[in-house]
mmCIF file of C-alpha atoms in Angstrom:
data_model
loop_
_atom_site.group_PDB
_atom_site.id
_atom_site.type_symbol
_atom_site.label_atom_id
_atom_site.label_comp_id
_atom_site.label_asym_id
_atom_site.label_seq_id
_atom_site.Cartn_x
_atom_site.Cartn_y
_atom_site.Cartn_z
ATOM 1 C CA MET T 1 15.018 1.142 26.007
ATOM 2 C CA ASN T 2 11.274 1.561 26.503
ATOM 3 C CA ARG T 3 10.233 -0.439 29.555
ATOM 4 C CA LEU T 4 7.105 -1.621 27.778
ATOM 5 C CA PHE T 5 9.173 -3.219 25.031
ATOM 6 C CA ILE T 6 9.216 -6.644 26.637
ATOM 7 C CA ILE T 7 5.526 -6.688 27.578
ATOM 8 C CA VAL T 8 3.987 -4.914 24.608
ATOM 9 C CA ALA T 9 2.382 -8.136 23.383
ATOM 10 C CA ALA T 10 0.587 -8.569 26.678
ATOM 11 C CA LEU T 11 -0.392 -4.960 27.278
ATOM 12 C CA MET T 12 -1.734 -4.412 23.764
ATOM 13 C CA LEU T 13 -4.462 -6.924 24.568
ATOM 14 C CA PHE T 14 -6.126 -4.312 26.774
ATOM 15 C CA CYS T 15 -7.243 -2.583 23.590
ATOM 16 C CA ILE T 16 -9.319 -5.626 22.663
ATOM 17 C CA PRO T 17 -12.868 -5.594 24.089
ATOM 18 C CA ALA T 18 -13.508 -8.563 26.346
ATOM 19 C CA HIS T 19 -16.432 -10.755 25.470
ATOM 20 C CA SER T 20 -17.059 -12.942 28.518
ATOM 21 C CA GLN T 21 -20.680 -11.753 28.558
ATOM 22 C CA MET T 22 -21.065 -11.347 24.807
ATOM 23 C CA THR T 23 -21.704 -14.461 22.764
ATOM 24 C CA PRO T 24 -21.263 -15.031 19.021
ATOM 25 C CA GLU T 25 -24.906 -16.111 18.884
ATOM 26 C CA ALA T 26 -25.925 -12.725 20.315
ATOM 27 C CA ILE T 27 -24.055 -10.926 17.528
ATOM 28 C CA MET T 28 -25.642 -13.169 14.910
ATOM 29 C CA GLU T 29 -29.101 -12.510 16.323
ATOM 30 C CA ALA T 30 -28.396 -8.753 16.312
ATOM 31 C CA THR T 31 -27.617 -8.827 12.584
ATOM 32 C CA PRO T 32 -30.491 -7.192 10.654
ATOM 33 C CA ASP T 33 -32.515 -9.352 8.276
ATOM 34 C CA LEU T 34 -31.044 -9.273 4.793
ATOM 35 C CA PRO T 35 -33.160 -7.751 2.011
ATOM 36 C CA SER T 36 -34.611 -10.417 -0.263
ATOM 37 C CA ALA T 37 -33.318 -11.002 -3.782
ATOM 38 C CA ALA T 38 -36.661 -9.753 -5.103
ATOM 39 C CA ALA T 39 -36.356 -6.499 -3.124
ATOM 40 C CA LEU T 40 -32.797 -5.937 -4.321
ATOM 41 C CA PHE T 41 -33.813 -6.579 -7.917
ATOM 42 C CA GLN T 42 -36.776 -4.214 -7.646
ATOM 43 C CA GLU T 43 -34.441 -1.574 -6.247
ATOM 44 C CA PHE T 44 -31.991 -2.072 -9.123
ATOM 45 C CA ARG T 45 -34.762 -1.776 -11.690
ATOM 46 C CA GLU T 46 -36.266 1.360 -10.176
ATOM 47 C CA HIS T 47 -33.000 3.175 -9.468
ATOM 48 C CA HIS T 48 -31.448 2.520 -12.883
ATOM 49 C CA ASN T 49 -34.524 2.948 -15.087
ATOM 50 C CA PRO T 50 -33.449 5.648 -17.586
ATOM 51 C CA TYR T 51 -37.049 6.778 -18.103
ATOM 52 C CA ARG T 52 -38.180 6.801 -14.487
ATOM 53 C CA THR T 53 -40.456 9.776 -13.829
ATOM 54 C CA THR T 54 -41.044 9.275 -10.086
ATOM 55 C CA ALA T 55 -38.813 8.645 -7.095
ATOM 56 C CA PRO T 56 -38.186 4.975 -6.210
ATOM 57 C CA ASP T 57 -40.769 3.501 -3.861
ATOM 58 C CA ALA T 58 -38.199 1.829 -1.615
ATOM 59 C CA ASN T 59 -34.489 1.765 -0.838
ATOM 60 C CA PRO T 60 -33.861 -1.654 0.726
ATOM 61 C CA SER T 61 -30.057 -1.398 0.394
ATOM 62 C CA ALA T 62 -29.891 1.980 2.139
ATOM 63 C CA ASP T 63 -32.401 0.850 4.770
ATOM 64 C CA PHE T 64 -30.397 -2.299 5.440
ATOM 65 C CA ILE T 65 -27.075 -0.466 5.740
ATOM 66 C CA GLU T 66 -28.630 2.020 8.137
ATOM 67 C CA ALA T 67 -29.968 -0.836 10.289
ATOM 68 C CA TRP T 68 -26.631 -2.662 10.022
ATOM 69 C CA ARG T 69 -24.667 0.375 11.218
ATOM 70 C CA SER T 70 -27.084 0.896 14.083
ATOM 71 C CA ALA T 71 -26.674 -2.751 15.092
ATOM 72 C CA ARG T 72 -22.892 -2.431 14.902
ATOM 73 C CA ARG T 73 -22.947 0.491 17.338
ATOM 74 C CA LYS T 74 -25.103 -1.494 19.755
ATOM 75 C CA ILE T 75 -22.831 -4.539 19.482
ATOM 76 C CA GLU T 76 -19.710 -2.475 20.203
ATOM 77 C CA ASP T 77 -21.459 -0.792 23.132
ATOM 78 C CA ALA T 78 -22.437 -4.202 24.491
ATOM 79 C CA LYS T 79 -18.873 -5.449 24.179
ATOM 80 C CA GLN T 80 -17.603 -2.494 26.165
ATOM 81 C CA LYS T 81 -20.383 -2.782 28.740
ATOM 82 C CA PHE T 82 -19.655 -6.414 29.433
ATOM 83 C CA MET T 83 -15.902 -6.034 29.670
ATOM 84 C CA THR T 84 -15.113 -7.851 32.898
ATOM 85 C CA PRO T 85 -12.312 -7.289 35.406
ATOM 86 C CA GLY T 86 -11.721 -11.044 35.372
ATOM 87 C CA LEU T 87 -10.530 -11.097 31.773
ATOM 88 C CA ARG T 88 -8.293 -8.093 32.316
ATOM 89 C CA GLN T 89 -6.920 -9.829 35.389
ATOM 90 C CA ASN T 90 -6.120 -12.897 33.283
ATOM 91 C CA VAL T 91 -3.896 -10.755 31.116
ATOM 92 C CA MET T 92 -2.258 -8.988 34.051
ATOM 93 C CA ASP T 93 -1.615 -12.299 35.787
ATOM 94 C CA ALA T 94 -0.201 -13.921 32.655
ATOM 95 C CA LYS T 95 3.520 -14.482 32.517
ATOM 96 C CA VAL T 96 5.632 -12.453 30.151
ATOM 97 C CA GLY T 97 7.242 -14.803 27.628
ATOM 98 C CA GLY T 98 10.573 -16.198 28.770
ATOM 99 C CA THR T 99 10.247 -14.944 32.354
ATOM 100 C CA ASN T 100 8.706 -15.889 35.672
ATOM 101 C CA LYS T 101 7.162 -12.452 36.011
ATOM 102 C CA THR T 102 3.560 -11.519 35.314
ATOM 103 C CA ALA T 103 2.541 -8.610 33.101
ATOM 104 C CA ARG T 104 1.418 -6.778 36.238
ATOM 105 C CA GLN T 105 4.813 -7.203 37.897
ATOM 106 C CA VAL T 106 6.740 -6.134 34.811
ATOM 107 C CA SER T 107 4.490 -3.128 34.224
ATOM 108 C CA GLU T 108 5.426 -1.854 37.677
ATOM 109 C CA MET T 109 9.179 -2.168 37.079
ATOM 110 C CA SER T 110 11.504 0.670 36.266
ATOM 111 C CA GLU T 111 13.361 0.791 32.963
ATOM 112 C CA SER T 112 16.581 -0.380 34.592
ATOM 113 C CA GLU T 113 14.782 -3.279 36.293
ATOM 114 C CA VAL T 114 13.265 -4.410 33.001
ATOM 115 C CA LYS T 115 16.687 -4.208 31.334
ATOM 116 C CA SER T 116 18.244 -6.197 34.171
ATOM 117 C CA MET T 117 15.504 -8.825 33.943
ATOM 118 C CA ALA T 118 16.021 -9.156 30.202
ATOM 119 C CA MET T 119 19.732 -9.708 30.680
ATOM 120 C CA SER T 120 19.139 -12.210 33.477
ATOM 121 C CA THR T 121 16.569 -14.098 31.412
ATOM 122 C CA MET T 122 18.991 -14.344 28.515
ATOM 123 C CA LYS T 123 21.751 -15.512 30.867
ATOM 124 C CA ASP T 124 19.490 -18.192 32.365
ATOM 125 C CA ARG T 125 18.537 -19.468 28.934
ATOM 126 C CA ILE T 126 22.156 -19.646 27.857
ATOM 127 C CA GLY T 127 23.122 -21.306 31.132
ATOM 128 C CA ALA T 128 20.428 -23.966 30.728
ATOM 129 C CA LEU T 129 22.189 -24.923 27.501
ATOM 130 C CA GLY T 130 25.535 -25.166 29.259
ATOM 131 C CA LEU T 131 26.882 -22.035 27.563
ATOM 132 C CA ASN T 132 28.168 -18.683 28.789
ATOM 133 C CA GLN T 133 28.345 -15.131 27.429
ATOM 134 C CA ALA T 134 31.601 -15.852 25.631
ATOM 135 C CA ASP T 135 30.011 -18.848 23.898
ATOM 136 C CA LEU T 136 27.063 -16.669 22.896
ATOM 137 C CA ALA T 137 29.415 -14.082 21.426
ATOM 138 C CA LYS T 138 31.060 -16.803 19.336
ATOM 139 C CA LEU T 139 27.704 -18.007 18.064
ATOM 140 C CA GLN T 140 26.610 -14.481 17.172
ATOM 141 C CA SER T 141 29.849 -13.805 15.325
ATOM 142 C CA GLY T 142 29.172 -16.612 12.866
ATOM 143 C CA ASN T 143 32.914 -17.239 12.591
ATOM 144 C CA LEU T 144 33.153 -20.545 14.420
ATOM 145 C CA SER T 145 35.638 -23.140 13.288
ATOM 146 C CA GLU T 146 34.592 -26.774 13.024
ATOM 147 C CA ALA T 147 36.405 -27.540 16.275
ATOM 148 C CA GLU T 148 34.659 -24.673 18.100
ATOM 149 C CA THR T 149 31.283 -25.767 16.771
ATOM 150 C CA LYS T 150 31.890 -29.311 18.043
ATOM 151 C CA ALA T 151 33.043 -27.961 21.406
ATOM 152 C CA LEU T 152 29.882 -25.892 21.848
ATOM 153 C CA ALA T 153 27.712 -28.820 20.778
ATOM 154 C CA GLY T 154 29.504 -30.943 23.360
ATOM 155 C CA LYS T 155 28.792 -28.434 26.124
ATOM 156 C CA VAL T 156 25.093 -28.383 25.218
ATOM 157 C CA LEU T 157 24.970 -32.194 25.149
ATOM 158 C CA ALA T 158 26.609 -32.431 28.559
ATOM 159 C CA ALA T 159 24.252 -29.841 30.072
ATOM 160 C CA GLN T 160 21.157 -31.544 28.702
ATOM 161 C CA THR T 161 22.138 -35.118 29.649
ATOM 162 C CA GLY T 162 23.880 -34.687 32.984
ATOM 163 C CA GLY T 163 27.463 -34.793 31.773
ATOM 164 C CA LEU T 164 27.436 -37.154 28.797
ATOM 165 C CA THR T 165 29.914 -36.217 26.061
ATOM 166 C CA GLU T 166 30.356 -37.202 22.441
ATOM 167 C CA LYS T 167 33.520 -39.057 23.473
ATOM 168 C CA ASP T 168 31.520 -41.085 26.005
ATOM 169 C CA ILE T 169 28.878 -41.956 23.408
ATOM 170 C CA LYS T 170 31.559 -43.051 20.949
ATOM 171 C CA ALA T 171 33.290 -45.151 23.606
ATOM 172 C CA MET T 172 30.107 -46.906 24.632
ATOM 173 C CA SER T 173 29.006 -47.600 21.051
ATOM 174 C CA ASN T 174 31.282 -50.645 20.890
ATOM 175 C CA MET T 175 30.584 -51.905 24.418
ATOM 176 C CA THR T 176 28.327 -54.700 25.569
ATOM 177 C CA GLU T 177 25.386 -53.895 27.841
ATOM 178 C CA GLU T 178 27.380 -55.097 30.859
ATOM 179 C CA GLN T 179 30.401 -53.022 29.886
ATOM 180 C CA ARG T 180 28.241 -49.923 29.453
ATOM 181 C CA LYS T 181 26.791 -50.393 32.953
ATOM 182 C CA ASP T 182 30.285 -50.708 34.433
ATOM 183 C CA PHE T 183 31.468 -47.658 32.481
ATOM 184 C CA MET T 184 28.533 -45.551 33.634
ATOM 185 C CA GLN T 185 29.063 -46.604 37.257
ATOM 186 C CA GLU T 186 32.836 -46.089 37.302
ATOM 187 C CA SER T 187 32.685 -42.712 35.504
ATOM 188 C CA GLY T 188 29.877 -41.421 37.702
ATOM 189 C CA LEU T 189 27.744 -40.749 34.640
ATOM 190 C CA GLY T 190 25.059 -43.136 35.857
ATOM 191 C CA VAL T 191 24.407 -41.013 38.945
ATOM 192 C CA SER T 192 24.625 -37.619 37.184
ATOM 193 C CA ILE T 193 22.365 -38.697 34.316
ATOM 194 C CA SER T 194 19.811 -40.176 36.735
ATOM 195 C CA GLU T 195 19.835 -36.986 38.791
ATOM 196 C CA LYS T 196 19.389 -34.891 35.646
ATOM 197 C CA MET T 197 16.492 -37.034 34.462
ATOM 198 C CA ALA T 198 14.819 -36.872 37.849
ATOM 199 C CA ALA T 199 15.233 -33.092 38.002
ATOM 200 C CA ASP T 200 13.803 -32.654 34.509
ATOM 201 C CA LYS T 201 10.948 -35.144 34.869
ATOM 202 C CA GLY T 202 8.287 -32.581 35.718
ATOM 203 C CA LYS T 203 9.573 -30.170 33.104
ATOM 204 C CA ARG T 204 9.600 -32.879 30.437
ATOM 205 C CA SER T 205 6.050 -33.870 31.292
ATOM 206 C CA LYS T 206 4.877 -30.260 31.139
ATOM 207 C CA ASN T 207 6.769 -29.598 27.904
ATOM 208 C CA LYS T 208 5.314 -32.725 26.333
ATOM 209 C CA GLN T 209 1.777 -31.719 27.299
ATOM 210 C CA GLU T 210 2.343 -28.184 26.006
ATOM 211 C CA TYR T 211 3.803 -29.523 22.763
ATOM 212 C CA LEU T 212 0.807 -31.786 22.192
ATOM 213 C CA LEU T 213 -1.636 -28.949 22.853
ATOM 214 C CA ILE T 214 0.235 -26.548 20.560
ATOM 215 C CA THR T 215 0.347 -29.220 17.854
ATOM 216 C CA LYS T 216 -3.429 -29.611 18.109
ATOM 217 C CA LEU T 217 -3.853 -25.843 18.090
ATOM 218 C CA GLN T 218 -1.759 -25.477 14.929
ATOM 219 C CA ALA T 219 -3.769 -28.185 13.169
ATOM 220 C CA LEU T 220 -6.970 -26.442 14.220
ATOM 221 C CA GLU T 221 -5.680 -23.081 12.973
ATOM 222 C CA ALA T 222 -5.146 -24.668 9.555
ATOM 223 C CA ARG T 223 -8.772 -25.861 9.515
ATOM 224 C CA ILE T 224 -10.013 -22.425 10.574
ATOM 225 C CA LYS T 225 -7.947 -20.779 7.829
ATOM 226 C CA ALA T 226 -9.382 -23.212 5.280
ATOM 227 C CA VAL T 227 -12.920 -22.129 6.200
ATOM 228 C CA THR T 228 -12.190 -18.395 6.020
ATOM 229 C CA ASP T 229 -10.180 -18.818 2.808
ATOM 230 C CA ASP T 230 -13.200 -20.607 1.366
ATOM 231 C CA PHE T 231 -15.283 -17.467 1.949
ATOM 232 C CA ARG T 232 -12.916 -15.430 -0.234
ATOM 233 C CA ASN T 233 -12.752 -18.171 -2.833
ATOM 234 C CA LYS T 234 -16.536 -18.419 -3.019
ATOM 235 C CA GLU T 235 -16.840 -14.655 -3.447
ATOM 236 C CA ASN T 236 -14.423 -14.741 -6.370
ATOM 237 C CA GLN T 237 -16.180 -17.780 -7.845
ATOM 238 C CA THR T 238 -19.593 -16.111 -7.586
ATOM 239 C CA ARG T 239 -18.388 -12.951 -9.308
ATOM 240 C CA GLN T 240 -16.674 -15.008 -12.011
ATOM 241 C CA ALA T 241 -19.899 -16.961 -12.494
ATOM 242 C CA GLY T 242 -21.665 -13.626 -13.010
ATOM 243 C CA TYR T 243 -19.163 -12.520 -15.631
ATOM 244 C CA ALA T 244 -19.452 -15.901 -17.331
ATOM 245 C CA LEU T 245 -23.244 -15.551 -17.410
ATOM 246 C CA TYR T 246 -22.865 -12.106 -18.975
ATOM 247 C CA GLU T 247 -20.447 -13.344 -21.624
ATOM 248 C CA ARG T 248 -22.589 -16.361 -22.440
ATOM 249 C CA SER T 249 -26.085 -14.886 -22.557
ATOM 250 C CA TYR T 250 -26.037 -11.089 -22.538
ATOM 251 C CA LYS T 251 -22.882 -9.562 -23.998
ATOM 252 C CA ALA T 252 -23.886 -9.856 -27.659
ATOM 253 C CA ARG T 253 -27.417 -8.530 -27.061
ATOM 254 C CA ILE T 254 -26.125 -5.574 -25.037
ATOM 255 C CA ALA T 255 -23.548 -4.739 -27.709
ATOM 256 C CA ASP T 256 -26.276 -4.876 -30.369
ATOM 257 C CA PHE T 257 -28.577 -2.479 -28.506
ATOM 258 C CA GLU T 258 -25.711 -0.102 -27.810
ATOM 259 C CA ALA T 259 -24.833 -0.127 -31.517
ATOM 260 C CA GLN T 260 -28.465 0.679 -32.392
ATOM 261 C CA MET T 261 -28.414 3.579 -29.946
ATOM 262 C CA GLN T 262 -25.162 4.899 -31.403
ATOM 263 C CA ALA T 263 -26.545 4.692 -34.936
ATOM 264 C CA ALA T 264 -29.659 6.594 -33.857
ATOM 265 C CA VAL T 265 -27.500 9.292 -32.247
ATOM 266 C CA GLN T 266 -25.559 9.665 -35.492
ATOM 267 C CA ASP T 267 -28.891 10.152 -37.277
ATOM 268 C CA GLY T 268 -29.651 13.086 -34.958
ATOM 269 C CA ALA T 269 -31.712 11.357 -32.230
ATOM 270 C CA LEU T 270 -30.413 13.637 -29.458
ATOM 271 C CA GLU T 271 -30.048 16.894 -31.394
ATOM 272 C CA GLU T 272 -31.543 19.806 -29.446
ATOM 273 C CA LYS T 273 -31.999 21.998 -32.524
ATOM 274 C CA PRO T 274 -32.487 19.560 -35.406
ATOM 275 C CA VAL T 275 -32.169 20.640 -39.005
ATOM 276 C CA ASP T 276 -34.726 18.003 -40.011
ATOM 277 C CA ALA T 277 -37.257 17.652 -37.180
ATOM 278 C CA ASP T 278 -39.037 14.613 -38.687
ATOM 279 C CA LYS T 279 -35.755 12.736 -39.167
ATOM 280 C CA THR T 280 -34.702 13.528 -35.630
ATOM 281 C CA LYS T 281 -38.051 12.364 -34.266
ATOM 282 C CA VAL T 282 -37.780 9.031 -36.078
ATOM 283 C CA ALA T 283 -34.180 8.613 -34.896
ATOM 284 C CA TYR T 284 -35.197 9.358 -31.312
ATOM 285 C CA VAL T 285 -37.935 6.695 -31.431
ATOM 286 C CA ARG T 286 -35.288 4.194 -32.543
ATOM 287 C CA PHE T 287 -32.920 5.408 -29.841
ATOM 288 C CA LYS T 288 -35.482 5.098 -27.072
ATOM 289 C CA ALA T 289 -36.595 1.638 -28.193
ATOM 290 C CA ALA T 290 -32.993 0.402 -28.207
ATOM 291 C CA HIS T 291 -32.343 2.181 -24.905
ATOM 292 C CA GLU T 292 -35.300 0.512 -23.206
ATOM 293 C CA SER T 293 -34.323 -2.858 -24.647
ATOM 294 C CA LEU T 294 -30.780 -2.368 -23.365
ATOM 295 C CA PHE T 295 -32.043 -1.609 -19.871
ATOM 296 C CA LYS T 296 -34.440 -4.569 -19.949
ATOM 297 C CA THR T 297 -31.519 -6.820 -20.899
ATOM 298 C CA TRP T 298 -29.516 -5.569 -17.936
ATOM 299 C CA CYS T 299 -32.537 -6.231 -15.737
ATOM 300 C CA ASP T 300 -32.740 -9.773 -17.113
ATOM 301 C CA PHE T 301 -29.067 -10.263 -16.254
ATOM 302 C CA TYR T 302 -29.327 -8.954 -12.696
ATOM 303 C CA GLY T 303 -32.581 -10.816 -12.239
ATOM 304 C CA GLN T 304 -30.442 -13.947 -12.573
ATOM 305 C CA TYR T 305 -27.298 -12.722 -10.861
ATOM 306 C CA ILE T 306 -28.682 -11.057 -7.717
ATOM 307 C CA PRO T 307 -30.083 -14.361 -6.328
ATOM 308 C CA MET T 308 -26.707 -15.990 -7.038
ATOM 309 C CA TRP T 309 -24.924 -13.274 -5.066
ATOM 310 C CA ARG T 310 -27.355 -13.305 -2.169
ATOM 311 C CA ASN T 311 -27.136 -17.090 -1.923
ATOM 312 C CA HIS T 312 -23.350 -16.774 -1.749
ATOM 313 C CA VAL T 313 -23.563 -14.275 1.127
ATOM 314 C CA THR T 314 -26.122 -16.252 3.122
ATOM 315 C CA GLY T 315 -24.182 -19.465 2.484
ATOM 316 C CA CYS T 316 -21.014 -17.971 3.981
ATOM 317 C CA MET T 317 -22.993 -16.627 6.934
ATOM 318 C CA ASP T 318 -24.410 -20.102 7.526
ATOM 319 C CA ASP T 319 -20.875 -21.510 7.409
ATOM 320 C CA CYS T 320 -19.840 -19.036 10.100
ATOM 321 C CA ARG T 321 -22.448 -20.576 12.383
ATOM 322 C CA SER T 322 -22.151 -24.243 11.389
ATOM 323 C CA LYS T 323 -18.448 -24.592 10.500
ATOM 324 C CA LEU T 324 -16.381 -21.728 11.888
ATOM 325 C CA LEU T 325 -18.000 -21.343 15.307
ATOM 326 C CA PRO T 326 -17.485 -25.009 16.371
ATOM 327 C CA LEU T 327 -13.822 -24.780 15.336
ATOM 328 C CA LEU T 328 -13.327 -21.568 17.297
ATOM 329 C CA ARG T 329 -14.913 -23.149 20.366
ATOM 330 C CA GLN T 330 -12.398 -25.986 20.055
ATOM 331 C CA LYS T 331 -9.640 -23.380 19.769
ATOM 332 C CA GLN T 332 -10.933 -21.671 22.899
ATOM 333 C CA ASP T 333 -10.760 -24.972 24.790
ATOM 334 C CA LEU T 334 -7.141 -25.558 23.723
ATOM 335 C CA GLN T 335 -6.212 -21.978 24.624
ATOM 336 C CA GLU T 336 -7.744 -22.414 28.083
ATOM 337 C CA GLN T 337 -5.749 -25.605 28.623
ATOM 338 C CA LEU T 338 -2.552 -23.894 27.483
ATOM 339 C CA TYR T 339 -3.234 -20.895 29.728
ATOM 340 C CA ALA T 340 -3.771 -23.176 32.732
ATOM 341 C CA LEU T 341 -0.510 -24.949 31.900
ATOM 342 C CA THR T 342 1.719 -21.982 31.013
ATOM 343 C CA GLN T 343 -0.021 -18.816 32.251
ATOM 344 C CA GLN T 344 1.215 -17.192 29.032
ATOM 345 C CA ALA T 345 -0.463 -14.009 27.808
ATOM 346 C CA ASP T 346 -0.907 -15.524 24.334
ATOM 347 C CA TYR T 347 -3.754 -17.631 25.722
ATOM 348 C CA ALA T 348 -5.211 -15.185 28.268
ATOM 349 C CA LEU T 349 -8.089 -13.983 26.089
ATOM 350 C CA SER T 350 -9.482 -17.353 25.057
ATOM 351 C CA ALA T 351 -12.990 -16.186 25.973
ATOM 352 C CA ALA T 352 -12.867 -13.780 23.022
ATOM 353 C CA THR T 353 -12.035 -16.440 20.429
ATOM 354 C CA PRO T 354 -15.562 -17.687 19.531
ATOM 355 C CA ILE T 355 -16.705 -14.068 19.121
ATOM 356 C CA LEU T 356 -14.725 -13.944 15.881
ATOM 357 C CA ALA T 357 -17.379 -16.152 14.248
ATOM 358 C CA GLY T 358 -20.104 -13.693 15.249
ATOM 359 C CA ASP T 359 -18.061 -10.711 14.072
ATOM 360 C CA LEU T 360 -17.358 -12.314 10.681
ATOM 361 C CA TYR T 361 -21.024 -13.334 10.318
ATOM 362 C CA PHE T 362 -22.010 -9.715 10.929
ATOM 363 C CA GLU T 363 -19.417 -8.321 8.498
ATOM 364 C CA LEU T 364 -20.434 -10.749 5.756
ATOM 365 C CA ALA T 365 -24.044 -9.567 5.988
ATOM 366 C CA GLU T 366 -23.026 -6.104 4.765
ATOM 367 C CA LYS T 367 -21.876 -7.603 1.475
ATOM 368 C CA VAL T 368 -25.415 -8.516 0.408
ATOM 369 C CA VAL T 369 -25.926 -5.065 -1.137
ATOM 370 C CA ASP T 370 -22.587 -5.191 -2.977
ATOM 371 C CA TYR T 371 -23.965 -7.243 -5.880
ATOM 372 C CA GLU T 372 -23.214 -5.008 -8.873
ATOM 373 C CA LEU T 373 -20.354 -6.177 -11.097
ATOM 374 C CA GLU T 374 -17.872 -3.920 -12.851
ATOM 375 C CA PHE T 375 -18.100 -3.748 -16.628
ATOM 376 C CA THR T 376 -15.511 -1.393 -18.119
ATOM 377 C CA GLY T 377 -16.998 1.102 -20.537
ATOM 378 C CA LEU T 378 -20.577 -0.193 -20.153
ATOM 379 C CA THR T 379 -23.640 1.389 -18.565
ATOM 380 C CA TYR T 380 -27.189 0.300 -17.890
ATOM 381 C CA GLY T 381 -28.354 2.674 -20.553
ATOM 382 C CA ILE T 382 -28.783 5.715 -18.340
#
């Protein structure tokens, strides 16, 4: 058994850069300015022009990606630079799930000590339920009779309540309030139950607080997921809107120009050694006219679609700042409360949580240059 098996969840967190000195706003500010829709359209027109005779004047997409990659390197360097011992210490001081030991203590144990601790932890958990190893073996076998199942349930009930059994509950169900008090006093259950409740008071209070915080955290996670799912949905919707625009306003025109080009080719427009030079020349004029019209139609389409795509990207980036970041800050607050209450490693890196909004904002920016749609079997006329 690998001695890191039990603490792998805690130790793997060391691979995550700490962000106590790196803010999501800093990442957002480090994101390069996005090329304008006009610049992207100009780039499309120049790079795809089938009769271009000079090199394109500008490459805003390539320039942006170069700046974006440079910014990413600086951001990662900053994250590493500002990794603080305090955050690492939080993880090392966090308790390994189901034990009273910290990750630091467990990491210093031998393999046999870790195995012994695992067995002891399991035994304690079983004991808290009023069961023993033999009971556990029965449960794991899955071959319990109805009587054995009831017997185990009775042991758990007694352990959790201070000795109360199903028989006691059934007996008291038909008693008056006064009779129940006498029964509890005479049987000794009143004392044992009171002692159990007093012993568990602090634990119940802590468990209740933890439960409420986890419930809030789960509800918040659902809201966070809704926001990030919306990004994917909006991307799909924007692309579908582009295809719908093509079908509605451009498909027939593009098919017509492609048919004209094909007819001109059949008439010898692209023959290198024509039999009839005049016929070939006339066919080529027709081909070029249709070719240029085809390209102009594609330009008209992307002149409409590129702004739609860019607006989608910038809209999602804005949502990262205005919607996602506030939710992640709320999540950070809940994680900090849970860490203070439980010292569990799951909540030790709460300081990194808001950074996810900055990281997603930065990643979304790269998509601005990914505006071209896929049209099977079609070209821009090149």
